[in-house]
mmCIF file of C-alpha atoms and ligand atoms in Angstrom:
data_model
loop_
_atom_site.group_PDB
_atom_site.id
_atom_site.type_symbol
_atom_site.label_atom_id
_atom_site.label_comp_id
_atom_site.label_asym_id
_atom_site.label_seq_id
_atom_site.Cartn_x
_atom_site.Cartn_y
_atom_site.Cartn_z
ATOM 1 C CA MET A 20 -0.258 -0.237 0.228
ATOM 2 C CA LYS A 21 1.013 3.387 -0.382
ATOM 3 C CA ILE A 22 0.549 5.101 3.079
ATOM 4 C CA SER A 23 1.002 8.634 4.163
ATOM 5 C CA LEU A 24 2.412 9.217 7.482
ATOM 6 C CA ILE A 25 2.371 12.778 9.356
ATOM 7 C CA GLY A 26 4.362 13.567 12.729
ATOM 8 C CA LEU A 27 7.737 11.623 12.491
ATOM 9 C CA GLY A 28 8.429 12.438 15.634
ATOM 10 C CA ASN A 29 10.016 9.843 18.634
ATOM 11 C CA MET A 30 6.796 7.397 17.909
ATOM 12 C CA GLY A 31 5.922 8.184 14.332
ATOM 13 C CA LEU A 32 9.360 8.051 12.704
ATOM 14 C CA PRO A 33 9.963 4.487 13.674
ATOM 15 C CA MET A 34 6.449 3.294 13.192
ATOM 16 C CA ALA A 35 7.361 4.559 9.757
ATOM 17 C CA ALA A 36 10.693 2.805 9.353
ATOM 18 C CA ASN A 37 8.197 -0.477 10.566
ATOM 19 C CA LEU A 38 5.564 0.054 7.385
ATOM 20 C CA LEU A 39 8.502 0.293 5.383
ATOM 21 C CA LYS A 40 9.992 -2.865 6.460
ATOM 22 C CA ALA A 41 6.466 -4.884 6.179
ATOM 23 C CA GLY A 42 6.964 -3.698 2.250
ATOM 24 C CA HIS A 43 4.588 -0.133 2.000
ATOM 25 C CA GLU A 44 5.363 2.733 0.588
ATOM 26 C CA VAL A 45 5.401 5.306 3.349
ATOM 27 C CA VAL A 46 5.741 9.142 1.937
ATOM 28 C CA GLY A 47 6.159 11.092 5.345
ATOM 29 C CA PHE A 48 5.509 14.791 6.290
ATOM 30 C CA ASP A 49 6.285 16.690 9.508
ATOM 31 C CA LEU A 50 7.339 20.170 10.374
ATOM 32 C CA SER A 51 10.833 19.207 11.118
ATOM 33 C CA ALA A 52 13.166 19.062 8.347
ATOM 34 C CA ALA A 53 15.471 17.121 10.814
ATOM 35 C CA ALA A 54 12.707 14.264 11.357
ATOM 36 C CA MET A 55 11.898 14.580 7.127
ATOM 37 C CA ALA A 56 15.591 13.980 6.820
ATOM 38 C CA ALA A 57 15.585 10.909 9.101
ATOM 39 C CA HIS A 58 12.703 9.352 7.631
ATOM 40 C CA ARG A 59 14.238 9.761 3.753
ATOM 41 C CA ALA A 60 17.485 7.848 5.352
ATOM 42 C CA ASN A 61 15.288 5.164 6.379
ATOM 43 C CA GLY A 62 14.334 4.477 3.004
ATOM 44 C CA GLY A 63 11.327 6.824 2.694
ATOM 45 C CA THR A 64 9.978 9.408 0.778
ATOM 46 C CA THR A 65 8.513 13.155 1.988
ATOM 47 C CA ALA A 66 6.236 15.923 1.110
ATOM 48 C CA ASP A 67 6.680 20.031 1.290
ATOM 49 C CA THR A 68 2.872 20.055 2.339
ATOM 50 C CA ILE A 69 0.181 17.890 4.054
ATOM 51 C CA ALA A 70 -1.569 18.300 0.961
ATOM 52 C CA ALA A 71 1.507 17.125 -1.286
ATOM 53 C CA ALA A 72 1.801 14.357 1.262
ATOM 54 C CA VAL A 73 -1.642 13.130 1.578
ATOM 55 C CA ALA A 74 -2.745 13.364 -2.549
ATOM 56 C CA ASP A 75 -2.808 9.922 -3.728
ATOM 57 C CA VAL A 76 -2.244 7.708 -1.015
ATOM 58 C CA ASP A 77 -4.172 4.594 -0.074
ATOM 59 C CA ALA A 78 -4.274 5.395 3.757
ATOM 60 C CA VAL A 79 -3.395 8.565 6.181
ATOM 61 C CA VAL A 80 -1.704 7.496 9.474
ATOM 62 C CA THR A 81 -1.686 10.477 12.376
ATOM 63 C CA MET A 82 1.268 10.241 14.846
ATOM 64 C CA LEU A 83 0.962 13.820 16.685
ATOM 65 C CA PRO A 84 1.258 15.795 20.205
ATOM 66 C CA THR A 85 -2.449 16.805 20.851
ATOM 67 C CA GLY A 86 -5.952 16.867 20.053
ATOM 68 C CA LYS A 87 -5.164 20.438 18.600
ATOM 69 C CA HIS A 88 -2.736 19.172 16.412
ATOM 70 C CA VAL A 89 -4.723 16.532 14.943
ATOM 71 C CA ALA A 90 -7.899 18.801 14.446
ATOM 72 C CA ASP A 91 -5.929 20.803 12.542
ATOM 73 C CA VAL A 92 -3.914 18.560 10.571
ATOM 74 C CA CYS A 93 -6.910 16.418 9.563
ATOM 75 C CA THR A 94 -10.165 19.215 9.680
ATOM 76 C CA GLY A 95 -7.788 22.235 9.200
ATOM 77 C CA GLN A 96 -7.291 24.018 5.485
ATOM 78 C CA GLY A 97 -4.826 22.259 3.176
ATOM 79 C CA GLY A 98 -5.564 20.059 5.928
ATOM 80 C CA VAL A 99 -5.581 15.675 5.686
ATOM 81 C CA LEU A 100 -9.384 15.447 4.464
ATOM 82 C CA ALA A 101 -9.422 18.579 2.258
ATOM 83 C CA SER A 102 -6.607 17.352 0.553
ATOM 84 C CA ILE A 103 -7.573 13.259 -0.032
ATOM 85 C CA SER A 104 -7.870 11.978 -3.528
ATOM 86 C CA ALA A 105 -10.883 9.388 -4.038
ATOM 87 C CA ARG A 106 -8.324 7.005 -3.562
ATOM 88 C CA THR A 107 -8.003 7.040 -0.130
ATOM 89 C CA LYS A 108 -10.536 5.421 2.132
ATOM 90 C CA LEU A 109 -8.800 5.450 5.738
ATOM 91 C CA VAL A 110 -7.534 7.936 7.986
ATOM 92 C CA ILE A 111 -5.822 6.212 11.230
ATOM 93 C CA ASP A 112 -4.987 8.659 14.103
ATOM 94 C CA SER A 113 -2.393 6.692 16.453
ATOM 95 C CA SER A 114 -1.761 10.145 18.945
ATOM 96 C CA THR A 115 -3.116 10.176 22.488
ATOM 97 C CA ILE A 116 -5.524 12.563 22.500
ATOM 98 C CA ASP A 117 -9.406 13.587 23.914
ATOM 99 C CA VAL A 118 -12.219 11.439 23.433
ATOM 100 C CA ALA A 119 -14.188 14.383 22.240
ATOM 101 C CA THR A 120 -11.715 15.232 19.093
ATOM 102 C CA ALA A 121 -11.458 12.396 17.902
ATOM 103 C CA ARG A 122 -15.299 11.950 17.944
ATOM 104 C CA GLN A 123 -15.464 15.177 16.371
ATOM 105 C CA VAL A 124 -12.725 14.493 13.514
ATOM 106 C CA GLY A 125 -14.259 10.993 12.943
ATOM 107 C CA ALA A 126 -17.409 12.910 12.457
ATOM 108 C CA ASP A 127 -15.868 15.148 9.962
ATOM 109 C CA ALA A 128 -14.606 12.374 8.196
ATOM 110 C CA ALA A 129 -17.396 10.220 7.983
ATOM 111 C CA ALA A 130 -19.663 13.094 6.650
ATOM 112 C CA ARG A 131 -16.963 13.162 3.252
ATOM 113 C CA GLY A 132 -17.518 9.012 3.099
ATOM 114 C CA ILE A 133 -13.932 8.370 4.847
ATOM 115 C CA GLU A 134 -13.361 5.975 7.689
ATOM 116 C CA PHE A 135 -11.514 7.494 10.618
ATOM 117 C CA LEU A 136 -10.094 5.558 13.186
ATOM 118 C CA ASP A 137 -8.790 6.596 16.601
ATOM 119 C CA ALA A 138 -6.103 4.006 17.493
ATOM 120 C CA PRO A 139 -4.058 4.736 20.076
ATOM 121 C CA VAL A 140 -0.896 2.865 21.155
ATOM 122 C CA SER A 141 0.748 1.365 24.046
ATOM 123 C CA GLY A 142 4.501 -0.250 23.980
ATOM 124 C CA GLY A 143 6.071 3.323 24.226
ATOM 125 C CA THR A 144 9.319 3.973 21.710
ATOM 126 C CA GLY A 145 11.053 0.465 22.453
ATOM 127 C CA GLY A 146 7.387 -0.924 21.182
ATOM 128 C CA ALA A 147 7.348 1.556 18.402
ATOM 129 C CA VAL A 148 11.168 0.534 17.023
ATOM 130 C CA ALA A 149 10.434 -3.068 17.699
ATOM 131 C CA GLY A 150 7.001 -2.924 15.920
ATOM 132 C CA THR A 151 5.044 -4.810 19.160
ATOM 133 C CA LEU A 152 2.835 -2.046 19.456
ATOM 134 C CA THR A 153 -0.298 -2.594 21.062
ATOM 135 C CA PHE A 154 -3.293 -0.998 18.727
ATOM 136 C CA MET A 155 -6.870 -0.015 20.759
ATOM 137 C CA VAL A 156 -8.582 0.731 17.611
ATOM 138 C CA GLY A 157 -12.201 3.106 17.468
ATOM 139 C CA GLY A 158 -14.193 3.067 14.724
ATOM 140 C CA SER A 159 -16.601 0.843 12.681
ATOM 141 C CA GLU A 160 -16.008 -2.779 11.971
ATOM 142 C CA ALA A 161 -15.683 -1.862 8.227
ATOM 143 C CA GLY A 162 -12.415 0.852 9.380
ATOM 144 C CA PHE A 163 -10.961 -1.588 11.295
ATOM 145 C CA ALA A 164 -11.228 -4.127 8.058
ATOM 146 C CA LEU A 165 -9.520 -1.887 6.187
ATOM 147 C CA ALA A 166 -6.928 -0.641 8.563
ATOM 148 C CA GLU A 167 -5.544 -3.901 10.020
ATOM 149 C CA PRO A 168 -3.160 -4.778 7.273
ATOM 150 C CA VAL A 169 -1.178 -1.010 8.014
ATOM 151 C CA LEU A 170 -1.331 -1.570 11.685
ATOM 152 C CA LYS A 171 -0.188 -5.317 11.389
ATOM 153 C CA GLY A 172 3.119 -3.285 10.060
ATOM 154 C CA MET A 173 3.578 -1.491 13.054
ATOM 155 C CA GLY A 174 2.065 -3.986 16.004
ATOM 156 C CA ARG A 175 1.645 -7.221 17.224
ATOM 157 C CA ALA A 176 -1.897 -6.929 19.420
ATOM 158 C CA ILE A 177 -4.431 -5.128 17.377
ATOM 159 C CA ILE A 178 -7.418 -5.067 19.058
ATOM 160 C CA HIS A 179 -10.910 -3.167 18.251
ATOM 161 C CA ALA A 180 -12.138 -1.063 20.907
ATOM 162 C CA GLY A 181 -15.782 -0.306 19.730
ATOM 163 C CA PRO A 182 -17.140 2.762 18.576
ATOM 164 C CA PRO A 183 -15.689 6.284 17.329
ATOM 165 C CA GLY A 184 -13.375 7.248 20.424
ATOM 166 C CA ALA A 185 -13.346 4.004 22.069
ATOM 167 C CA GLY A 186 -9.604 3.624 21.448
ATOM 168 C CA GLN A 187 -8.891 6.822 23.239
ATOM 169 C CA VAL A 188 -10.918 5.744 26.153
ATOM 170 C CA ALA A 189 -9.424 2.594 26.884
ATOM 171 C CA LYS A 190 -5.772 4.938 26.702
ATOM 172 C CA ALA A 191 -6.803 6.898 29.121
ATOM 173 C CA CYS A 192 -7.932 3.938 31.242
ATOM 174 C CA ASN A 193 -4.861 2.133 30.932
ATOM 175 C CA ASN A 194 -2.586 4.777 31.214
ATOM 176 C CA MET A 195 -4.319 6.228 34.063
ATOM 177 C CA MET A 196 -4.409 2.586 35.730
ATOM 178 C CA LEU A 197 -0.495 2.093 35.063
ATOM 179 C CA ALA A 198 0.282 5.639 36.776
ATOM 180 C CA ILE A 199 -1.863 4.626 40.262
ATOM 181 C CA SER A 200 -0.128 1.123 40.123
ATOM 182 C CA MET A 201 3.107 2.730 39.573
ATOM 183 C CA ILE A 202 2.483 5.020 42.835
ATOM 184 C CA GLY A 203 1.678 1.986 44.686
ATOM 185 C CA VAL A 204 4.544 0.277 43.891
ATOM 186 C CA SER A 205 6.939 3.191 44.492
ATOM 187 C CA GLU A 206 5.335 3.977 48.209
ATOM 188 C CA ALA A 207 5.766 0.388 49.035
ATOM 189 C CA PHE A 208 9.637 0.453 48.014
ATOM 190 C CA ALA A 209 9.783 4.042 50.227
ATOM 191 C CA MET A 210 8.405 1.730 53.289
ATOM 192 C CA ALA A 211 10.400 -1.419 52.802
ATOM 193 C CA ASP A 212 13.233 0.719 52.337
ATOM 194 C CA GLY A 213 12.652 2.694 55.547
ATOM 195 C CA LEU A 214 11.680 -0.737 57.363
ATOM 196 C CA GLY A 215 14.300 -2.521 56.217
ATOM 197 C CA LEU A 216 13.417 -4.831 54.146
ATOM 198 C CA SER A 217 15.727 -5.040 51.394
ATOM 199 C CA ARG A 218 14.593 -4.215 47.732
ATOM 200 C CA GLN A 219 15.246 -7.431 46.086
ATOM 201 C CA LYS A 220 13.724 -9.069 49.021
ATOM 202 C CA LEU A 221 10.249 -7.025 48.576
ATOM 203 C CA PHE A 222 10.582 -7.851 44.854
ATOM 204 C CA ASP A 223 11.075 -11.816 44.785
ATOM 205 C CA ILE A 224 8.066 -11.990 47.472
ATOM 206 C CA VAL A 225 5.808 -9.720 45.936
ATOM 207 C CA GLY A 226 6.427 -10.843 42.012
ATOM 208 C CA PRO A 227 4.376 -14.057 42.860
ATOM 209 C CA SER A 228 2.271 -12.407 45.279
ATOM 210 C CA THR A 229 -1.612 -10.762 44.943
ATOM 211 C CA GLY A 230 0.075 -7.369 44.988
ATOM 212 C CA GLN A 231 1.816 -8.038 41.413
ATOM 213 C CA SER A 232 1.866 -5.696 38.761
ATOM 214 C CA PHE A 233 3.548 -4.215 35.803
ATOM 215 C CA ALA A 234 5.012 -1.501 37.373
ATOM 216 C CA LEU A 235 6.490 -3.802 39.638
ATOM 217 C CA THR A 236 7.536 -6.993 37.491
ATOM 218 C CA GLY A 237 8.079 -5.526 33.717
ATOM 219 C CA TYR A 238 8.909 -1.791 34.949
ATOM 220 C CA CYS A 239 10.409 -1.824 38.656
ATOM 221 C CA PRO A 240 10.883 1.982 39.620
ATOM 222 C CA VAL A 241 14.139 1.448 41.625
ATOM 223 C CA PRO A 242 17.279 -0.362 40.169
ATOM 224 C CA GLY A 243 18.566 -3.495 40.674
ATOM 225 C CA PRO A 244 15.439 -5.892 40.426
ATOM 226 C CA VAL A 245 13.989 -5.529 36.665
ATOM 227 C CA PRO A 246 17.480 -4.704 34.571
ATOM 228 C CA THR A 247 15.504 -2.922 31.479
ATOM 229 C CA SER A 248 13.722 -0.771 33.857
ATOM 230 C CA PRO A 249 14.595 2.857 33.215
ATOM 231 C CA ALA A 250 15.470 2.928 36.983
ATOM 232 C CA ASN A 251 18.878 1.402 35.908
ATOM 233 C CA ARG A 252 19.988 4.177 33.589
ATOM 234 C CA ASP A 253 19.251 7.373 35.646
ATOM 235 C CA TYR A 254 15.573 7.162 34.136
ATOM 236 C CA ALA A 255 16.186 8.114 30.830
ATOM 237 C CA PRO A 256 12.865 7.136 29.165
ATOM 238 C CA GLY A 257 11.005 5.243 28.484
ATOM 239 C CA PHE A 258 8.023 6.986 28.834
ATOM 240 C CA THR A 259 8.341 10.576 30.103
ATOM 241 C CA ALA A 260 6.717 12.049 33.288
ATOM 242 C CA ALA A 261 5.324 14.792 31.590
ATOM 243 C CA LEU A 262 3.668 12.536 28.321
ATOM 244 C CA MET A 263 2.255 10.804 31.597
ATOM 245 C CA LEU A 264 0.667 13.835 33.343
ATOM 246 C CA LYS A 265 -0.580 14.921 29.852
ATOM 247 C CA ASP A 266 -2.462 11.316 29.659
ATOM 248 C CA LEU A 267 -3.201 11.507 33.335
ATOM 249 C CA ARG A 268 -5.395 15.118 32.258
ATOM 250 C CA LEU A 269 -6.672 13.112 29.451
ATOM 251 C CA ALA A 270 -8.685 10.879 31.483
ATOM 252 C CA GLN A 271 -9.569 13.291 34.081
ATOM 253 C CA ASP A 272 -11.446 14.835 31.248
ATOM 254 C CA ALA A 273 -13.053 11.825 30.245
ATOM 255 C CA ALA A 274 -14.162 10.669 33.770
ATOM 256 C CA ARG A 275 -15.442 14.152 34.168
ATOM 257 C CA ALA A 276 -17.407 14.157 30.638
ATOM 258 C CA ALA A 277 -18.873 10.335 31.887
ATOM 259 C CA GLY A 278 -19.442 11.465 35.287
ATOM 260 C CA ALA A 279 -17.251 8.377 36.686
ATOM 261 C CA PRO A 280 -15.751 8.475 40.346
ATOM 262 C CA THR A 281 -11.527 8.438 39.880
ATOM 263 C CA PRO A 282 -10.606 9.700 43.272
ATOM 264 C CA LEU A 283 -7.083 7.905 43.215
ATOM 265 C CA GLY A 284 -6.901 9.100 39.060
ATOM 266 C CA ALA A 285 -7.165 12.525 40.187
ATOM 267 C CA HIS A 286 -4.572 11.910 43.142
ATOM 268 C CA ALA A 287 -1.962 10.445 40.580
ATOM 269 C CA THR A 288 -2.722 13.726 38.603
ATOM 270 C CA GLN A 289 -1.681 15.968 41.452
ATOM 271 C CA LEU A 290 1.390 14.293 42.240
ATOM 272 C CA PHE A 291 2.648 13.748 38.788
ATOM 273 C CA ALA A 292 1.547 17.564 38.079
ATOM 274 C CA ALA A 293 3.759 18.439 40.974
ATOM 275 C CA LEU A 294 6.823 15.519 39.914
ATOM 276 C CA VAL A 295 6.645 17.797 36.324
ATOM 277 C CA GLU A 296 6.788 20.951 38.676
ATOM 278 C CA SER A 297 10.323 20.047 40.233
ATOM 279 C CA GLY A 298 11.734 19.758 36.881
ATOM 280 C CA ALA A 299 11.505 16.023 36.195
ATOM 281 C CA GLY A 300 8.777 16.334 33.049
ATOM 282 C CA GLY A 301 11.829 14.535 30.680
ATOM 283 C CA LYS A 302 12.691 12.099 32.633
ATOM 284 C CA ASP A 303 10.803 8.391 32.643
ATOM 285 C CA PHE A 304 7.729 8.620 34.660
ATOM 286 C CA SER A 305 8.878 5.279 37.218
ATOM 287 C CA ILE A 306 10.970 8.561 38.856
ATOM 288 C CA ILE A 307 8.078 8.785 40.678
ATOM 289 C CA ALA A 308 9.616 6.230 42.985
ATOM 290 C CA GLN A 309 12.821 8.095 43.872
ATOM 291 C CA TRP A 310 10.683 11.829 44.143
ATOM 292 C CA LEU A 311 8.260 9.875 46.457
ATOM 293 C CA ALA A 312 10.521 8.751 48.807
ATOM 294 C CA ALA A 313 12.582 12.170 48.792
ATOM 295 C CA LYS A 314 9.717 14.011 49.097
ATOM 296 C CA THR A 315 8.410 11.978 52.252
ATOM 297 C CA ARG A 316 11.735 12.230 53.793
ATOM 298 C CA ASP A 317 11.642 16.049 53.507
ATOM 299 C CA GLU A 318 7.993 16.176 54.694
ATOM 300 C CA LEU A 319 9.270 13.706 57.943
ATOM 301 C CA SER A 320 12.874 15.667 58.691
HETATM 302 P P1 NAD B 8 7.041 13.578 19.200
HETATM 303 O O1 NAD B 8 6.804 15.099 19.778
HETATM 304 O O2 NAD B 8 8.311 12.922 19.515
HETATM 305 O O3 NAD B 8 6.358 14.095 17.435
HETATM 306 C C1 NAD B 8 5.841 14.387 17.372
HETATM 307 C C2 NAD B 8 5.776 15.199 15.729
HETATM 308 O O4 NAD B 8 4.693 15.723 15.277
HETATM 309 C C3 NAD B 8 6.788 15.978 15.909
HETATM 310 O O5 NAD B 8 8.408 15.340 14.866
HETATM 311 C C4 NAD B 8 6.633 17.407 15.181
HETATM 312 O O6 NAD B 8 7.492 18.123 14.618
HETATM 313 C C5 NAD B 8 5.346 16.958 14.724
HETATM 314 N N1 NAD B 8 4.316 18.030 14.259
HETATM 315 C C6 NAD B 8 4.016 18.810 14.926
HETATM 316 N N2 NAD B 8 2.758 19.251 14.353
HETATM 317 C C7 NAD B 8 2.745 19.231 13.302
HETATM 318 C C8 NAD B 8 2.165 19.610 12.254
HETATM 319 N N3 NAD B 8 1.224 20.108 12.143
HETATM 320 N N4 NAD B 8 2.486 18.780 11.164
HETATM 321 C C9 NAD B 8 3.107 17.656 10.925
HETATM 322 N N5 NAD B 8 3.736 17.694 12.098
HETATM 323 C C10 NAD B 8 3.318 18.182 13.472
HETATM 324 O O7 NAD B 8 6.184 13.023 20.280
HETATM 325 P P2 NAD B 8 5.520 11.152 20.263
HETATM 326 O O8 NAD B 8 6.552 10.923 21.713
HETATM 327 O O9 NAD B 8 6.147 10.873 19.191
HETATM 328 O O10 NAD B 8 4.109 11.166 20.353
HETATM 329 C C11 NAD B 8 3.310 11.491 19.403
HETATM 330 C C12 NAD B 8 1.940 10.740 19.843
HETATM 331 O O11 NAD B 8 2.413 9.242 20.485
HETATM 332 C C13 NAD B 8 1.419 11.492 21.671
HETATM 333 O O12 NAD B 8 0.235 11.674 21.372
HETATM 334 C C14 NAD B 8 1.880 10.680 22.583
HETATM 335 O O13 NAD B 8 1.130 10.685 23.688
HETATM 336 C C15 NAD B 8 1.667 9.647 22.040
HETATM 337 N N6 NAD B 8 2.043 8.611 22.796
HETATM 338 C C16 NAD B 8 3.712 8.180 22.800
HETATM 339 C C17 NAD B 8 4.570 7.360 23.685
HETATM 340 C C18 NAD B 8 6.063 7.619 23.981
HETATM 341 O O14 NAD B 8 6.466 7.019 24.377
HETATM 342 N N7 NAD B 8 6.602 8.749 23.195
HETATM 343 C C19 NAD B 8 3.662 6.126 23.707
HETATM 344 C C20 NAD B 8 2.471 5.896 23.986
HETATM 345 C C21 NAD B 8 1.866 7.116 22.650
#
C-alpha cells in the first residue's frame, strides 16, 4: 500500500520505518526538517506540505502531540480531509488525544465518506522500534477491517475497542491504571526501605504474590530487580513523566465527562503535576519512586 505518515517524532519515525520494512511505500511529513531527513535515510519519501503528502495514497496515519494538532492537521485548511483523493478511504490517528476531538474528527471524516479510526498505542518508543505496539482501535467494523493490514506492520496486538472514541477511552483507562499502580509500587518500596526490607526481597516476594503488577515486575521503579527498567539508567525515558501527566489529564477530562468517580486518578494527576513542576518532566515517569521517597523524607525531617 501507499501510506502517508504525518508526525515523524519519537513514535512516528520508527512506526514509518516498520511500515517500510513491511513492504509499504511511505510518504512522510513533519514540521521538522531533521525528522523528514531521518525518514528519507530510512528509505521513505517526503513531501513539502500535508496536501502533497496525502494527495495520492491508500491510507493516512497521524502521530501527533495533542488533539489540537490532530484537529488542525486533519480538518484544517489544506489538511488531510480537504486534500485526499478518491483513492484514500482510511485515516488512522494513533496519537493519544481527548475523546471529544477523536469523535469530532471521526464525524467530519464520516461526512465525507472516509473511515477515521482513533488507534492510540501502548508500548512506548521501544514497542514502536520493535514493531510490537498494542493498538486499541475505535471506529466502524469496516474501518477496522481496512486498517488491520496497515496496523499489523507496526504492532502485535490490534484490538477493536468499539465505536469512534473507544480507542482513546481504552488508552485513558490503561494509563490511569498504570500511573496509579506505579505510585502504589513506589510507596511500597519507600516503606520497605524505611523498615529495612531489601528491595530485592520485596520484589521476589510480591512478584509471585497478589500485589504483583506490570509496574513492579515489568518496569520496576527502583534500580536493581528488573535490568531493563529505566530506573537502571538514571530514569532516561522510556515514557516521560510529562507524557504521563498529559494522559492523566486526558483521563480526568474523560472521567468528568462520564461522571465517573476517579479519586485515585485525580490524586495521581496531582502527584505527577508536582513531579513535572519539580523539573523531572523529561525523565521516565517511574522516577515518581525517587521523588516520592525524597518528598516523604523532606516532610518527615
Ligand atoms: P514527538 O513530539 O516526538 O513527535 C510529534 C511529531 O509531530 C514531531 O516530530 C512534530 O514536529 C510533529 N508535528 C507537530 N505538529 C505537526 C504538524 N502540524 N504537521 C506535521 N508534523 C507535526 O511525540 P511522540 O513521542 O512521537 O508522541 C506522539 C503521540 O504518541 C503523542 O500523542 C503521545 O502522547 C503518543 N504516545 C507517545 C508515547 C511515547 O513513549 N513517546 C507512547 C504512547 C503514545
